[in-house]
Amino acid sequence: MTAEKISELLKEKKVDAALVSSPANIRYLSGFAGTESYLYLTPERKVILTDSRYTLQAEEEGKDCAVWTMSRERSYGVMLGELLREDGVERLGFEENAMLYGTWNSLWKKSGFGPEHWVMLGDSLSELRVMKNEQELQWMEKAESIGDAAFSYILGELKAGVTELEIAAKLEYYMRSHGAEGTSFDTIVASGYHSAMPHAVPSEKKLEAGDFVTMDFGCKYHGYCSDMTRTVVIGKASERQKEVYNVVLKAQLTALKGLRPGMTCAEGDRLARDVIEKAGYGQYFGHSLGHSVGLEIHEKPALSPKDGHVLQAGMVETVEPGIYIPDFGGVRIEDMVVLTENGVRNLTHSPKELIEI
Ligand SMILES: [Mn+2]
């Protein structure tokens, strides 16, 4: 992130300084990967405000940053007051979507800078992260490749009698023991009637013959997230299962083929939704086609019917249509792609023709 971009943003928002509180933005703008800290920014300087658990890490990771450590006598609010007075700040930008009201209340009281000095920045700092550079793409590709390997491994572990929790644990153990720093969200393993819930929580339910099993999982590499979903059938798939699966697959392939820079996110969503609606399953596809991914698992813009952003080369999006039918089950197929000049490059390589186990 260039210093010019930060200066530009501060100027555009007419603020003298910004207090960054979202961990992903702190990491992106400073390199510091700790949590429960702040990054204070002006066009001239960057100061990480943290506590003693993170002092050494902040000094090591924070590029061109001073590090101030809070203490009982010198709270975050007190340190912030010192900075604002030193720099003669009149207007301080802050992330109202990444700060609790109680925290803000305490910060303005202890700093001595009342509410009239605080300016909401909306999501403007997060928007700096929308376009991914080569290094970020490499890390995301690596994270997704660990996911691909985990899927191919888990196929050998899926069988009737094993619980959803065991499968989730095995996926996570595999990813961590192959270089992942952790999961990028809580792993979803949903079998049988559970698979009708798009974000089901893995349970002690055992996989049974005839179950759809939807596995949605991802991991982090250098802080960057991966995300993928595959649905398989335990035993032989019924005709209806095949039909539903193939509608989702066709919707996904259609979207992968049609997505390109210049179209809006809503138009992207439409590509897959049209296929599902035409097949008569429109009412069973309740969520958006996809979302952006990066340091956070759900970033903007999203491939949603409500998102008017224009897709540009360098954005990363998931493409994950689904059909969820109560008392029958559900199917979701998800890849993670990067927008290129004339389409998309798929970062996910796992097979997606219906697998019967
Ligand atoms: Mn996803």
PDB file of N, CA and C in Angstrom, residues 120 144 290 332:
ATOM      1  N   MET A 120     -16.805   9.583  10.435  1.00  0.00           N
ATOM      2  CA  MET A 120     -16.980   8.189   9.999  1.00  0.00           C
ATOM      3  C   MET A 120     -16.376   7.961   8.617  1.00  0.00           C
ATOM      4  N   GLU A 144      -5.737 -21.948  -1.512  1.00  0.00           N
ATOM      5  CA  GLU A 144      -6.763 -22.738  -2.204  1.00  0.00           C
ATOM      6  C   GLU A 144      -6.204 -24.110  -2.609  1.00  0.00           C
ATOM      7  N   GLY A 290     -21.862 -15.084  -4.821  1.00  0.00           N
ATOM      8  CA  GLY A 290     -20.507 -15.140  -4.260  1.00  0.00           C
ATOM      9  C   GLY A 290     -20.127 -13.870  -3.537  1.00  0.00           C
ATOM     10  N   ARG A 332     -24.208 -27.352  -3.014  1.00  0.00           N
ATOM     11  CA  ARG A 332     -23.503 -26.118  -3.352  1.00  0.00           C
ATOM     12  C   ARG A 332     -22.158 -26.506  -3.948  1.00  0.00           C
TER      13      ARG A 332
END
